[in-house]
Tab-separated table of N, CA and C in Angstrom:
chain	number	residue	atom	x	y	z
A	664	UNK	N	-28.002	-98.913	33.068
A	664	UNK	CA	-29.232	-99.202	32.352
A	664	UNK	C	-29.564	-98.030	31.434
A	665	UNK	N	-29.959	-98.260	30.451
A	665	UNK	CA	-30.635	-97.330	29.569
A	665	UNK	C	-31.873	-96.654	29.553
A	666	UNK	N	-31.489	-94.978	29.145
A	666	UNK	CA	-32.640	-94.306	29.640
A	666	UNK	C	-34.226	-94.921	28.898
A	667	UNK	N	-34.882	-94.791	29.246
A	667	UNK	CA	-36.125	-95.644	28.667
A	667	UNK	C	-36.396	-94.976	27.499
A	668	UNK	N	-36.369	-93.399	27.036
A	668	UNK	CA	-36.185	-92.724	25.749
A	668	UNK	C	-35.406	-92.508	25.054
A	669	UNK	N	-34.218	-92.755	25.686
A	669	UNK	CA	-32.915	-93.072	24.781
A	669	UNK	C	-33.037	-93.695	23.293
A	670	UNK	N	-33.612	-94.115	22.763
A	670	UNK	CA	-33.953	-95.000	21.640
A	670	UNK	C	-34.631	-93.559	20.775
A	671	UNK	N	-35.399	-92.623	21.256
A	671	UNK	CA	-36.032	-91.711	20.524
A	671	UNK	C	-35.178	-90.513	20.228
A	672	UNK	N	-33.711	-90.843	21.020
A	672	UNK	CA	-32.927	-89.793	21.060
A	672	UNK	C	-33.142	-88.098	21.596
A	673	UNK	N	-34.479	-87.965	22.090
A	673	UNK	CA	-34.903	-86.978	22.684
A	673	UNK	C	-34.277	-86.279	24.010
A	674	UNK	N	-33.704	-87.703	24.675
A	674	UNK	CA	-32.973	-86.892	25.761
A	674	UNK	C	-31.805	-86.400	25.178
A	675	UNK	N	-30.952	-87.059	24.485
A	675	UNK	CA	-29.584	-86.275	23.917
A	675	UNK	C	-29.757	-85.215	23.323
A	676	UNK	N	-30.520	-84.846	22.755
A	676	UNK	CA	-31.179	-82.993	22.254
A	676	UNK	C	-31.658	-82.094	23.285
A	677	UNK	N	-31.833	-82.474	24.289
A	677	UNK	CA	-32.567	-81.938	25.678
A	677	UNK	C	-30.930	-81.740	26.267
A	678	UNK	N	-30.038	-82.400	26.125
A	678	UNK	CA	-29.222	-83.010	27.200
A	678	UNK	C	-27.844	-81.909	26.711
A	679	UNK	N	-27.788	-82.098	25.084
A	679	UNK	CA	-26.915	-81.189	24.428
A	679	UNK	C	-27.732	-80.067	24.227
A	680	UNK	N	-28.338	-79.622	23.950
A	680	UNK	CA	-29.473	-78.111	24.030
A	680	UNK	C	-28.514	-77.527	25.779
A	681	UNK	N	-28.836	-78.051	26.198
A	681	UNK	CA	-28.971	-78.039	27.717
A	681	UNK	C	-27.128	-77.431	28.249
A	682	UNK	N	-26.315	-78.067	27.650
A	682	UNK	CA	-24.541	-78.133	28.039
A	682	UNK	C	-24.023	-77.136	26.935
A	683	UNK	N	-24.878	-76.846	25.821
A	683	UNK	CA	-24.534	-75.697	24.849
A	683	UNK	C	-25.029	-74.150	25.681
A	684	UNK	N	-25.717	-74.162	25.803
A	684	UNK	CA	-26.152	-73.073	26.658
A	684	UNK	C	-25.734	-72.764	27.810
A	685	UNK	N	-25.055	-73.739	29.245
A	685	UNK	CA	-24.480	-73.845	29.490
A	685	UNK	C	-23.159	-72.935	29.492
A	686	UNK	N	-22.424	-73.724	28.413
A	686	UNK	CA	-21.033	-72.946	28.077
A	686	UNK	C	-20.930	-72.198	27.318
A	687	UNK	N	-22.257	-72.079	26.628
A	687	UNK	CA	-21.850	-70.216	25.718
A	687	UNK	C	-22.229	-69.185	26.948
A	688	UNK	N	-23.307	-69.381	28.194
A	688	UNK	CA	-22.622	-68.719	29.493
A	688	UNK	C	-22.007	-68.607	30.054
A	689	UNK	N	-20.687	-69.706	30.073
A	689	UNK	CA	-19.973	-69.574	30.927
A	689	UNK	C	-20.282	-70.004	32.303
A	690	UNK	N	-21.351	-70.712	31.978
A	690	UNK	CA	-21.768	-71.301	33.725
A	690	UNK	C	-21.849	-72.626	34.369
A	691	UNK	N	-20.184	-73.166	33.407
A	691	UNK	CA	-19.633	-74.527	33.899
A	691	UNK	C	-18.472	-74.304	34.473
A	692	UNK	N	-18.573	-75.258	35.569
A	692	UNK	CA	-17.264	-75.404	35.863
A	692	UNK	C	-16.509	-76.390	35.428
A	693	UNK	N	-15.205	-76.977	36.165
A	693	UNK	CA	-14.746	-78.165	35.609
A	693	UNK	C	-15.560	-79.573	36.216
A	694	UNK	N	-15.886	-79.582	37.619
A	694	UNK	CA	-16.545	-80.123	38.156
A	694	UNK	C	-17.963	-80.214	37.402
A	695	UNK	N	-18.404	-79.482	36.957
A	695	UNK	CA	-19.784	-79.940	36.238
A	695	UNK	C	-19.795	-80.297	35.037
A	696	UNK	N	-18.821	-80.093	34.231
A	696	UNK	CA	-19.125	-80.622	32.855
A	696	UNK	C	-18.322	-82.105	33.145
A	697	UNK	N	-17.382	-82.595	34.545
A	697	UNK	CA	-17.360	-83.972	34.629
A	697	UNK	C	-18.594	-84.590	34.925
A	698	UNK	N	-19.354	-83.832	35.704
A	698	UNK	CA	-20.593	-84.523	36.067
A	698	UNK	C	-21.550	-85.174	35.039
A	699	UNK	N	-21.974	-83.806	34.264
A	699	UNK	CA	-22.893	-84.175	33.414
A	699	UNK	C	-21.788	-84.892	32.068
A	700	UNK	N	-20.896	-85.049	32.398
A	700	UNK	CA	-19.746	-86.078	30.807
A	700	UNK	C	-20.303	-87.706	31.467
A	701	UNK	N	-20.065	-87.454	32.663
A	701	UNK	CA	-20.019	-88.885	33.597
A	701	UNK	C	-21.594	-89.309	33.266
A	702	UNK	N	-22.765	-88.910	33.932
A	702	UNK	CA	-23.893	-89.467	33.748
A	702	UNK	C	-24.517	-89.430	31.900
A	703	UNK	N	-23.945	-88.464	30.996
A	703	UNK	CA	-24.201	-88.838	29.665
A	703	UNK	C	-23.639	-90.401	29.588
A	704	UNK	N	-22.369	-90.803	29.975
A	704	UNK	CA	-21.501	-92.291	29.280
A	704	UNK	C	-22.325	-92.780	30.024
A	705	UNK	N	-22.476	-93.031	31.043
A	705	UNK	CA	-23.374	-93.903	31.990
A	705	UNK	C	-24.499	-94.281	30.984
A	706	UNK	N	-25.434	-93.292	30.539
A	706	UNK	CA	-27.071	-93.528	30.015
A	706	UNK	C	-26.811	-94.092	28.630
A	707	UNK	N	-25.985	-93.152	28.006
A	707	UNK	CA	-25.956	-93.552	26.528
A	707	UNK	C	-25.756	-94.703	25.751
A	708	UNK	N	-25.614	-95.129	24.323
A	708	UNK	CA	-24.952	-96.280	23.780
A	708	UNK	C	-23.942	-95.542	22.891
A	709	UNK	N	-23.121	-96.145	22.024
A	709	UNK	CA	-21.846	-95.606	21.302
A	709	UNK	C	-22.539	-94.767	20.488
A	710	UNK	N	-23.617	-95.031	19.629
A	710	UNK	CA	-24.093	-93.737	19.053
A	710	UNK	C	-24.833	-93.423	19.199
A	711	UNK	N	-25.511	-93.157	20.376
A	711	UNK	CA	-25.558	-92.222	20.780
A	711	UNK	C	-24.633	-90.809	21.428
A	712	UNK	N	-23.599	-91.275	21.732
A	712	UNK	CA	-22.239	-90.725	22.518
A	712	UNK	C	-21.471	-89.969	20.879
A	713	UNK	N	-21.768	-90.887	19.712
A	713	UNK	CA	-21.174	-90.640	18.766
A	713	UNK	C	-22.291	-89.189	17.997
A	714	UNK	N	-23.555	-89.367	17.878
A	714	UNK	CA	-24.313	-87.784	18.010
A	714	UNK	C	-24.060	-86.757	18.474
A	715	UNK	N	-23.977	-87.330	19.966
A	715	UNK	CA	-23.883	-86.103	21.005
A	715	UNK	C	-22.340	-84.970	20.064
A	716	UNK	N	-21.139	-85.825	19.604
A	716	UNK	CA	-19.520	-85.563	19.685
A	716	UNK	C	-20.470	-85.039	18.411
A	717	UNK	N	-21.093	-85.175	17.257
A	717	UNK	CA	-21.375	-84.619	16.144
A	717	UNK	C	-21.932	-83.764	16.387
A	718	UNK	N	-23.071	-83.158	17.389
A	718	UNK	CA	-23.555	-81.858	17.294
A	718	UNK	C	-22.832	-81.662	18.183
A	719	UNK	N	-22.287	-81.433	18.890
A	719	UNK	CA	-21.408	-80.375	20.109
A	719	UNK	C	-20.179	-79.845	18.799
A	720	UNK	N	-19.506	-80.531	18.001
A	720	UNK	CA	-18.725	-80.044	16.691
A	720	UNK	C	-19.270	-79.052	15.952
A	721	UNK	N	-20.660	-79.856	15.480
A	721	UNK	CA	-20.820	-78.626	14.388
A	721	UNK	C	-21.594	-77.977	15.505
A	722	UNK	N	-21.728	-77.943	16.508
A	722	UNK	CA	-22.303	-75.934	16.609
A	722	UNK	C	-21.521	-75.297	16.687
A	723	UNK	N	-19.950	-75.762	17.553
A	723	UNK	CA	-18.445	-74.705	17.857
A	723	UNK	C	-17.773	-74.513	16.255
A	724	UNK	N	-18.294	-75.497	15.048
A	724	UNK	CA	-18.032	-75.069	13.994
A	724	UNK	C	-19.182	-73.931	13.576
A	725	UNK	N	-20.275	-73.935	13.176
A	725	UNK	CA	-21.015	-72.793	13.505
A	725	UNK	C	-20.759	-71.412	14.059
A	726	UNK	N	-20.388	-71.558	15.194
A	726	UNK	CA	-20.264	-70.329	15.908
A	726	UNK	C	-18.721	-69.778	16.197
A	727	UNK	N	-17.717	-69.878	15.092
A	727	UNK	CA	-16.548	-69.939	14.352
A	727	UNK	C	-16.565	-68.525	13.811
């Protein structure tokens, strides 16, 4: 089922904010970035999933 704000796209900025910070610490494992990969496909729709793959790009292009 779909997150009920999903439509405002607010959680995917919360969600990628959230997995960027994350791994510019260094404080994922492999086990957790399946976790949180797994419950993003679960909530999301294709583009939304297709955002998320556009900013997680351009920030590792960014920070290049």
């Amino acid at each position: 089922m779909q997150n009920s704000i999903s439509s405002e796209g607010e959680w995917l900025r919360r969600w990628s904010k959230h997995i960027t910070c994350l791994a510019l610490n260094n404080d994922l494992s492999s086990r957790e970035v399946d976790a949180y990969t797994d419950k993003l496909v679960e909530q999301a729709s294709n583009a939304e999933l297709g955002q998320v793959v556009k900013d997680l790009l351009n920030h590792i292009r960014t920070k290049k």
